[in-house]
Each structure stands twice: as C-alpha cells, then as structure tokens.
mmCIF file of C-alpha atoms in Angstrom:
data_model
loop_
_atom_site.group_PDB
_atom_site.id
_atom_site.type_symbol
_atom_site.label_atom_id
_atom_site.label_comp_id
_atom_site.label_asym_id
_atom_site.label_seq_id
_atom_site.Cartn_x
_atom_site.Cartn_y
_atom_site.Cartn_z
ATOM 1 C CA SER A 1 0.000 0.000 0.000
ATOM 2 C CA HIS A 2 2.951 2.328 0.533
ATOM 3 C CA ILE A 3 4.156 2.027 -3.087
ATOM 4 C CA SER A 4 1.794 4.771 -4.323
ATOM 5 C CA ASN A 5 4.390 7.427 -3.416
ATOM 6 C CA ARG A 6 7.472 5.268 -3.993
ATOM 7 C CA VAL A 7 9.268 6.401 -7.143
ATOM 8 C CA LEU A 8 12.850 5.533 -6.162
ATOM 9 C CA SER A 9 14.309 2.046 -6.019
ATOM 10 C CA PRO A 10 16.521 0.782 -3.150
ATOM 11 C CA PHE A 11 19.595 -1.374 -3.805
ATOM 12 C CA MET A 12 19.273 -4.250 -6.258
ATOM 13 C CA PRO A 13 20.046 -7.623 -4.603
ATOM 14 C CA LYS A 14 23.130 -9.614 -5.555
ATOM 15 C CA LEU A 15 23.032 -13.195 -6.783
ATOM 16 C CA GLY A 16 22.979 -15.451 -3.730
ATOM 17 C CA GLU A 17 21.958 -12.651 -1.384
ATOM 18 C CA THR A 18 19.636 -13.806 1.404
ATOM 19 C CA PHE A 19 17.380 -12.300 4.045
ATOM 20 C CA GLU A 20 15.798 -13.880 7.101
ATOM 21 C CA TYR A 21 13.353 -12.478 9.636
ATOM 22 C CA GLU A 22 11.672 -14.114 12.596
ATOM 23 C CA ASP A 23 9.387 -12.940 15.395
ATOM 24 C CA THR A 24 6.678 -14.525 17.527
ATOM 25 C CA ASN A 25 4.155 -14.397 14.637
ATOM 26 C CA PHE A 26 6.034 -15.714 11.608
ATOM 27 C CA LYS A 27 9.356 -16.563 9.985
ATOM 28 C CA PHE A 28 10.480 -15.330 6.558
ATOM 29 C CA GLN A 29 13.346 -16.344 4.239
ATOM 30 C CA ALA A 30 14.338 -15.067 0.800
ATOM 31 C CA GLU A 31 17.168 -15.722 -1.648
ATOM 32 C CA GLN A 32 18.185 -14.026 -4.884
ATOM 33 C CA ILE A 33 18.335 -17.082 -7.149
ATOM 34 C CA SER A 34 19.005 -15.258 -10.435
ATOM 35 C CA SER A 35 20.380 -11.845 -11.361
ATOM 36 C CA SER A 36 19.655 -11.878 -15.100
ATOM 37 C CA PRO A 37 16.736 -12.164 -15.213
ATOM 38 C CA CYS A 38 16.124 -10.874 -11.700
ATOM 39 C CA VAL A 39 14.395 -13.617 -9.640
ATOM 40 C CA THR A 40 13.839 -13.783 -5.869
ATOM 41 C CA ALA A 41 12.414 -16.857 -4.118
ATOM 42 C CA SER A 42 10.718 -16.338 -0.757
ATOM 43 C CA HIS A 43 8.943 -18.299 1.963
ATOM 44 C CA ALA A 44 6.974 -17.231 5.032
ATOM 45 C CA LYS A 45 5.323 -19.361 7.681
ATOM 46 C CA GLY A 46 3.221 -18.597 10.738
ATOM 47 C CA LYS A 47 0.898 -20.580 12.964
ATOM 48 C CA LEU A 48 -2.059 -20.336 10.567
ATOM 49 C CA PHE A 49 -0.443 -19.687 7.184
ATOM 50 C CA GLU A 50 2.390 -20.602 4.830
ATOM 51 C CA ILE A 51 3.381 -18.682 1.689
ATOM 52 C CA HIS A 52 5.646 -19.596 -1.230
ATOM 53 C CA PHE A 53 6.277 -16.766 -3.673
ATOM 54 C CA THR A 54 8.767 -16.286 -6.502
ATOM 55 C CA PHE A 55 9.267 -12.699 -7.652
ATOM 56 C CA ASP A 56 10.458 -12.621 -11.264
ATOM 57 C CA PRO A 57 9.696 -9.147 -12.615
ATOM 58 C CA LYS A 58 9.780 -8.220 -16.283
ATOM 59 C CA PHE A 59 10.586 -4.556 -16.907
ATOM 60 C CA THR A 60 9.084 -2.597 -19.821
ATOM 61 C CA PHE A 61 9.637 1.069 -20.689
ATOM 62 C CA TRP A 62 6.634 2.674 -22.403
ATOM 63 C CA GLY A 63 8.007 6.184 -22.915
ATOM 64 C CA LYS A 64 5.993 8.129 -20.362
ATOM 65 C CA SER A 65 5.741 5.172 -17.968
ATOM 66 C CA PHE A 66 7.665 2.179 -16.675
ATOM 67 C CA GLU A 67 5.954 -1.163 -15.992
ATOM 68 C CA ILE A 68 6.942 -4.129 -13.834
ATOM 69 C CA LYS A 69 5.105 -7.406 -14.524
ATOM 70 C CA PHE A 70 5.451 -10.524 -12.383
ATOM 71 C CA GLN A 71 5.632 -13.784 -14.345
ATOM 72 C CA SER A 72 5.099 -16.305 -11.538
ATOM 73 C CA TYR A 73 2.248 -16.894 -9.116
ATOM 74 C CA GLY A 74 2.218 -17.414 -5.368
ATOM 75 C CA LEU A 75 0.977 -20.347 -3.306
ATOM 76 C CA ILE A 76 -0.698 -19.573 0.017
ATOM 77 C CA LYS A 77 -1.817 -22.106 2.609
ATOM 78 C CA LEU A 78 -4.260 -21.042 5.318
ATOM 79 C CA TRP A 79 -5.586 -23.057 8.221
ATOM 80 C CA VAL A 80 -9.245 -22.070 8.711
ATOM 81 C CA ASN A 81 -11.098 -23.735 11.575
ATOM 82 C CA GLY A 82 -8.470 -26.461 11.635
ATOM 83 C CA LYS A 83 -8.748 -27.197 7.899
ATOM 84 C CA GLU A 84 -6.122 -26.434 5.250
ATOM 85 C CA GLU A 85 -7.061 -24.228 2.300
ATOM 86 C CA ILE A 86 -4.715 -23.569 -0.638
ATOM 87 C CA TYR A 87 -4.793 -20.340 -2.636
ATOM 88 C CA VAL A 88 -3.114 -19.423 -5.922
ATOM 89 C CA ILE A 89 -2.504 -15.709 -6.458
ATOM 90 C CA ILE A 90 -1.295 -13.723 -9.466
ATOM 91 C CA LEU A 91 -0.052 -10.226 -8.698
ATOM 92 C CA PRO A 92 -0.952 -7.091 -10.682
ATOM 93 C CA SER A 93 1.755 -5.134 -12.473
ATOM 94 C CA ILE A 94 3.365 -2.018 -10.959
ATOM 95 C CA ILE A 95 3.495 1.103 -13.140
ATOM 96 C CA VAL A 96 5.525 4.263 -12.565
ATOM 97 C CA ASN A 97 3.768 7.138 -14.382
ATOM 98 C CA ASN A 98 4.668 10.656 -15.572
ATOM 99 C CA LEU A 99 8.345 9.971 -16.202
ATOM 100 C CA MET A 100 8.551 12.839 -18.698
ATOM 101 C CA THR A 101 6.285 15.545 -17.242
ATOM 102 C CA GLY A 102 4.097 16.054 -14.192
ATOM 103 C CA LYS A 103 4.391 14.515 -10.732
ATOM 104 C CA VAL A 104 5.764 10.980 -10.788
ATOM 105 C CA PHE A 105 3.574 8.403 -9.022
ATOM 106 C CA THR A 106 3.194 4.638 -8.806
ATOM 107 C CA CYS A 107 -0.002 2.680 -9.479
ATOM 108 C CA LEU A 108 -1.189 -0.890 -10.070
ATOM 109 C CA GLY A 109 -2.094 -2.246 -13.514
ATOM 110 C CA ASN A 110 -3.926 -5.149 -15.115
ATOM 111 C CA GLU A 111 -5.551 -7.353 -12.467
ATOM 112 C CA LEU A 112 -5.013 -9.338 -9.303
ATOM 113 C CA LEU A 113 -6.320 -12.899 -9.478
ATOM 114 C CA CYS A 114 -6.803 -15.148 -6.464
ATOM 115 C CA GLN A 115 -8.440 -18.581 -6.359
ATOM 116 C CA ASN A 116 -9.117 -20.844 -3.424
ATOM 117 C CA THR A 117 -8.290 -24.222 -4.976
ATOM 118 C CA THR A 118 -9.892 -26.002 -2.021
ATOM 119 C CA THR A 119 -13.362 -24.394 -2.297
ATOM 120 C CA ASN A 120 -13.022 -22.996 -5.872
ATOM 121 C CA GLU A 121 -14.014 -19.535 -4.657
ATOM 122 C CA SER A 122 -12.235 -16.756 -6.557
ATOM 123 C CA VAL A 123 -11.790 -13.008 -6.875
ATOM 124 C CA ASP A 124 -10.629 -10.862 -9.795
ATOM 125 C CA ILE A 125 -9.592 -7.269 -8.988
ATOM 126 C CA LYS A 126 -9.120 -5.061 -12.044
ATOM 127 C CA PHE A 127 -7.124 -1.841 -11.805
ATOM 128 C CA ASP A 128 -7.558 1.290 -13.881
ATOM 129 C CA ALA A 129 -4.000 1.959 -15.054
ATOM 130 C CA SER A 130 -4.787 5.491 -16.225
ATOM 131 C CA GLU A 131 -2.526 8.481 -15.778
ATOM 132 C CA GLU A 132 -4.810 9.781 -13.026
ATOM 133 C CA LYS A 133 -3.727 8.459 -9.650
ATOM 134 C CA GLU A 134 -7.120 8.815 -7.961
ATOM 135 C CA LYS A 135 -8.809 6.514 -10.502
ATOM 136 C CA ASN A 136 -6.328 3.719 -9.849
ATOM 137 C CA VAL A 137 -6.600 3.367 -6.089
ATOM 138 C CA TYR A 138 -10.289 2.386 -5.945
ATOM 139 C CA ILE A 139 -11.385 -1.242 -6.018
ATOM 140 C CA ASN A 140 -14.899 -2.682 -6.158
ATOM 141 C CA THR A 141 -15.305 -6.367 -6.943
ATOM 142 C CA PHE A 142 -16.919 -9.598 -5.764
ATOM 143 C CA ILE A 143 -15.713 -12.896 -4.354
ATOM 144 C CA LYS A 144 -17.588 -15.643 -6.211
ATOM 145 C CA ASP A 145 -18.288 -19.303 -5.597
ATOM 146 C CA VAL A 146 -17.688 -22.090 -8.128
ATOM 147 C CA ASP A 147 -21.042 -21.313 -9.827
ATOM 148 C CA GLY A 148 -20.276 -17.604 -10.196
ATOM 149 C CA ASN A 149 -22.588 -16.445 -7.394
ATOM 150 C CA ASN A 150 -21.488 -13.369 -5.415
ATOM 151 C CA LEU A 151 -20.625 -14.321 -1.838
ATOM 152 C CA TYR A 152 -18.847 -11.153 -0.741
ATOM 153 C CA GLN A 153 -18.225 -7.631 -1.998
ATOM 154 C CA LEU A 154 -14.697 -6.248 -1.695
ATOM 155 C CA TYR A 155 -14.359 -2.466 -1.943
ATOM 156 C CA GLY A 156 -12.327 0.549 -0.844
ATOM 157 C CA ARG A 157 -8.887 1.950 -1.676
ATOM 158 C CA TRP A 158 -5.784 -0.225 -1.847
ATOM 159 C CA ASP A 159 -3.718 2.687 -0.522
ATOM 160 C CA LYS A 160 -5.944 3.426 2.518
ATOM 161 C CA GLU A 161 -8.639 0.954 3.552
ATOM 162 C CA ILE A 162 -10.404 -2.156 2.218
ATOM 163 C CA CYS A 163 -13.854 -3.310 3.408
ATOM 164 C CA LEU A 164 -15.903 -6.488 2.982
ATOM 165 C CA THR A 165 -19.645 -7.108 2.766
ATOM 166 C CA ASP A 166 -20.737 -10.663 3.584
ATOM 167 C CA PHE A 167 -23.965 -11.325 1.656
ATOM 168 C CA THR A 168 -24.540 -14.649 3.398
ATOM 169 C CA ARG A 169 -24.693 -13.050 6.860
ATOM 170 C CA LYS A 170 -25.478 -9.438 5.839
ATOM 171 C CA LEU A 171 -22.419 -8.115 7.639
ATOM 172 C CA GLU A 172 -19.963 -5.341 6.756
ATOM 173 C CA THR A 173 -16.463 -5.131 8.166
ATOM 174 C CA VAL A 174 -13.161 -3.325 7.637
ATOM 175 C CA LEU A 175 -10.629 -5.947 6.530
ATOM 176 C CA TRP A 176 -7.513 -3.823 6.409
ATOM 177 C CA THR A 177 -6.313 -0.282 7.141
ATOM 178 C CA ARG A 178 -3.015 1.141 5.997
ATOM 179 C CA THR A 179 -0.496 1.978 8.700
ATOM 180 C CA ALA A 180 0.439 5.632 9.087
ATOM 181 C CA GLU A 181 3.477 6.913 7.187
ATOM 182 C CA MET A 182 6.566 8.047 9.028
ATOM 183 C CA ILE A 183 7.268 11.775 9.150
ATOM 184 C CA ASP A 184 10.342 11.438 6.901
ATOM 185 C CA ALA A 185 8.862 8.706 4.663
ATOM 186 C CA ALA A 186 9.804 10.566 1.469
ATOM 187 C CA HIS A 187 13.490 10.189 2.394
ATOM 188 C CA GLN A 188 13.105 6.490 3.256
ATOM 189 C CA TYR A 189 11.722 5.101 -0.044
ATOM 190 C CA ASN A 190 8.227 5.560 1.475
ATOM 191 C CA PHE A 191 8.793 2.422 3.519
ATOM 192 C CA SER A 192 6.567 1.755 6.505
ATOM 193 C CA GLU A 193 8.271 1.816 9.900
ATOM 194 C CA PHE A 194 8.145 -1.999 10.013
ATOM 195 C CA THR A 195 9.808 -2.339 6.589
ATOM 196 C CA LEU A 196 12.503 0.179 7.440
ATOM 197 C CA GLN A 197 13.378 -1.610 10.692
ATOM 198 C CA LEU A 198 13.901 -4.908 8.845
ATOM 199 C CA ASN A 199 17.375 -3.720 7.866
ATOM 200 C CA TYR A 200 18.363 -3.135 11.499
ATOM 201 C CA PHE A 201 20.316 -5.745 13.398
ATOM 202 C CA ASN A 202 21.829 -5.983 16.850
ATOM 203 C CA LEU A 203 25.634 -6.013 16.648
ATOM 204 C CA ASN A 204 25.680 -8.401 19.601
ATOM 205 C CA LYS A 205 23.783 -10.936 17.479
ATOM 206 C CA LEU A 206 25.868 -10.458 14.330
ATOM 207 C CA GLY A 207 27.087 -14.063 14.476
ATOM 208 C CA GLY A 208 23.527 -15.310 13.968
ATOM 209 C CA LEU A 209 23.239 -13.820 10.478
ATOM 210 C CA ARG A 210 24.042 -15.820 7.336
ATOM 211 C CA LEU A 211 27.170 -14.642 5.541
ATOM 212 C CA THR A 212 24.986 -13.740 2.560
ATOM 213 C CA ASP A 213 22.424 -11.721 4.551
ATOM 214 C CA THR A 214 21.516 -8.387 2.947
ATOM 215 C CA ARG A 215 22.165 -6.581 6.239
ATOM 216 C CA LEU A 216 25.892 -7.350 5.856
ATOM 217 C CA ARG A 217 26.233 -5.505 2.532
ATOM 218 C CA SER A 218 29.036 -2.983 2.869
ATOM 219 C CA ASP A 219 27.519 -0.495 0.410
ATOM 220 C CA ILE A 220 24.165 -0.368 2.225
ATOM 221 C CA ARG A 221 25.786 0.004 5.639
ATOM 222 C CA ALA A 222 27.990 2.831 4.352
ATOM 223 C CA LEU A 223 24.993 4.665 2.890
ATOM 224 C CA GLU A 224 23.080 4.363 6.159
ATOM 225 C CA LEU A 225 26.032 6.022 7.909
ATOM 226 C CA GLY A 226 25.933 8.891 5.417
ATOM 227 C CA LEU A 227 29.206 7.842 3.736
ATOM 228 C CA ILE A 228 28.007 8.460 0.180
ATOM 229 C CA ALA A 229 31.383 8.229 -1.607
ATOM 230 C CA GLN A 230 32.300 5.054 0.274
ATOM 231 C CA ALA A 231 28.891 3.529 -0.504
ATOM 232 C CA GLU A 232 29.381 4.173 -4.226
ATOM 233 C CA ASN A 233 32.858 2.647 -4.129
ATOM 234 C CA GLU A 234 31.641 -0.418 -2.221
ATOM 235 C CA LYS A 235 28.774 -0.832 -4.692
ATOM 236 C CA LYS A 236 31.237 -0.762 -7.588
ATOM 237 C CA LEU A 237 33.471 -3.373 -5.953
ATOM 238 C CA LEU A 238 30.508 -5.667 -5.257
ATOM 239 C CA ASN A 239 29.359 -5.371 -8.875
ATOM 240 C CA GLU A 240 32.821 -6.272 -10.099
ATOM 241 C CA GLN A 241 32.956 -9.268 -7.756
ATOM 242 C CA GLU A 242 29.548 -10.470 -8.980
ATOM 243 C CA VAL A 243 30.786 -10.340 -12.580
ATOM 244 C CA SER A 244 33.956 -12.214 -11.587
ATOM 245 C CA MET A 245 31.944 -14.952 -9.870
ATOM 246 C CA ALA A 246 29.730 -15.276 -12.953
ATOM 247 C CA ASN A 247 32.821 -15.697 -15.154
ATOM 248 C CA GLN A 248 34.127 -18.419 -12.829
ATOM 249 C CA ARG A 249 30.842 -20.347 -13.091
ATOM 250 C CA GLY A 250 30.884 -20.101 -16.852
ATOM 251 C CA VAL A 251 27.874 -21.864 -18.362
ATOM 252 C CA LYS A 252 27.050 -23.519 -15.036
ATOM 253 C CA LYS A 253 23.906 -22.044 -13.515
ATOM 254 C CA TYR A 254 23.759 -20.804 -9.937
ATOM 255 C CA GLN A 255 22.186 -23.399 -7.651
ATOM 256 C CA PRO A 256 19.953 -21.897 -4.929
ATOM 257 C CA LYS A 257 21.044 -22.822 -1.419
ATOM 258 C CA LEU A 258 17.784 -22.336 0.494
ATOM 259 C CA PHE A 259 15.221 -23.203 -2.200
ATOM 260 C CA GLU A 260 14.526 -25.970 -4.684
ATOM 261 C CA LYS A 261 12.424 -26.062 -7.822
ATOM 262 C CA GLN A 262 9.275 -28.179 -7.813
ATOM 263 C CA LYS A 263 8.903 -30.167 -11.016
ATOM 264 C CA ILE A 264 5.090 -30.258 -10.969
ATOM 265 C CA LEU A 265 4.404 -26.550 -10.358
ATOM 266 C CA ASN A 266 7.697 -25.283 -11.825
ATOM 267 C CA GLU A 267 7.987 -22.994 -8.782
ATOM 268 C CA PHE A 268 10.735 -22.546 -6.190
ATOM 269 C CA VAL A 269 9.857 -23.676 -2.657
ATOM 270 C CA PHE A 270 11.796 -23.519 0.591
ATOM 271 C CA ALA A 271 14.182 -26.497 0.716
ATOM 272 C CA PRO A 272 12.847 -29.192 3.068
ATOM 273 C CA LEU A 273 16.265 -29.727 4.685
ATOM 274 C CA SER A 274 16.337 -26.110 5.816
ATOM 275 C CA ARG A 275 13.137 -26.566 7.820
ATOM 276 C CA SER A 276 14.657 -28.742 10.532
ATOM 277 C CA VAL A 277 18.439 -28.472 10.475
ATOM 278 C CA SER A 278 21.014 -25.719 10.715
ATOM 279 C CA TYR A 279 22.208 -23.745 7.708
ATOM 280 C CA THR A 280 25.742 -24.898 8.492
ATOM 281 C CA HIS A 281 25.335 -27.839 6.091
ATOM 282 C CA LEU A 282 24.912 -25.423 3.194
ATOM 283 C CA THR A 283 27.823 -24.097 1.154
ATOM 284 C CA LEU A 284 26.881 -20.431 1.044
ATOM 285 C CA PRO A 285 28.656 -18.164 -1.463
ATOM 286 C CA THR A 286 30.912 -15.403 -0.163
ATOM 287 C CA ILE A 287 29.438 -12.382 -1.915
ATOM 288 C CA TYR A 288 30.507 -9.552 0.416
ATOM 289 C CA SER A 289 34.196 -10.369 0.803
ATOM 290 C CA VAL A 290 35.549 -7.308 -1.004
#
C-alpha cells in the first residue's frame, strides 16, 4: 500500500543474497536465485499460514511510464477452523507514471487474481491503469463461488482501507487499514516503519546472520552512515565481484542454497532440509568479501 508514493528504487540484490526475519508471529526467508533475469524466491510461515512466492519481474519502458510485470504466481496455505485451504494468487503489475512531465507516481495495472483451490471460490480485482492516480486506487469487486454467485463484496482503496460485505450473513467489516506513514517517509523510499526496521540488526547478534544476509552488505551500511562516496565505491566493488563470480561459473547455472524447484508446479519452494536443520550444512557463497 505504501508504493503509491514510492518512485525511487533501493539497492538491487546480488546473486545469492539472502534475508531472514523471525518474530513470535512468523518466519520469513528469501534468496536471490538469479540476477539476469532478476528472480527472488521467498517463503513465510506462521501458525495459521504458509506462503511460497517467486518474484520474477519483467521490466518494460513505455516512454511516459515504466511497468513491472510478475511472471510467476504465489501459493498460500491457510488453516481455517483447523482445515487447510490452498490459494493461488497472481499479482498485478506495478506502473511508474509521468516519467517525462508532471508529478511521478506509482499505481497498479492489469488485475489481481486469487483462487481458493480447495473451495473454488475466486476473486478478480481489475485496476484502472490510467494516468490519473485517484482513478487507480479504488477497487470494487466480488468474491464468487464455483457457480459464479457473489458471496462477498470487496471495496475501498488499496492505498488506505479495504472493506468487505458478507452477503450470506449481511455483515460489513473493515478488513484492512493502511499503517500511518513516518514523518520522513519521502526520504526512506516511502517504507513503513516496520519495513525500514527490517534492515536493522543488533551487533551483539551479528554471528547469527548468514554470511549472505543483505544486512551485511558494505555499500548499504555505508549509505546508512551517510558515507556516500564510500557507498558508491563499495557498490562498484561488489558489482565487479559479482561479474567475476559469474565468469568463474561459466555456463554452469547458480544453484539456490535455500530453495529448490518443484517439477510439478515449476515454482521454487523452501528447501525441506532447511526446515529442521542448521544452515551450516549449506555451502553459502561469499558475496561480500571485497
């Protein structure tokens, strides 16, 4: 929801770069499994949900706008009343408008598709990818059963608040409300406070991070300390090292360390071995050794 004002991009991940987050509610892992094309595999799991998602954006420049389309779909497992339900979701595209003139802003394009493969209920949210920001943020659609009957109405603004009307019980409720922006959000890529804090780590717990964790990148740490020239130099060195590692591999493809590709779905899922044993059995690449 915070992307509507986000027109700058943070650092691009390096091949083999990883990120891990864990709190009392869920655990999340991600790995950059390809740099050209750019592909990131991710996995999140909580007490009542599990998500597998592969982000493989395709970038297209349209002159006055720039579009990012995601080629893969996500798999979501939810446990509702003790029963497992599986969802397949296809993300909408992200479009940066007014690159030539006017105020630059970000909107959503095409449509978001989500189907409950357990109950065959589905929803299709279409977005107005016009050059007027206010037209894009509104949604008004229905969640349908397998016969096409409307079970729920989903409406509101994806950048502020989304509500639900349950036709079966004649109830209306607010499903989601956007968190407030930070005072200096414009200088922080319009990240939410939660997103911004993900890059923080306790120096006393430094040994618990994987050697490939994004929080150990020398260029990012230098930038956060305000050392602009050093950050640029570190970024250049890391780029050169990535090219050198690619030349050493030759035609051999990079093999993900935390994820494996499922043959049936052709999607990357979190490697089963990593669920129960330490990462010490994995041969992680040294990508920040410059």
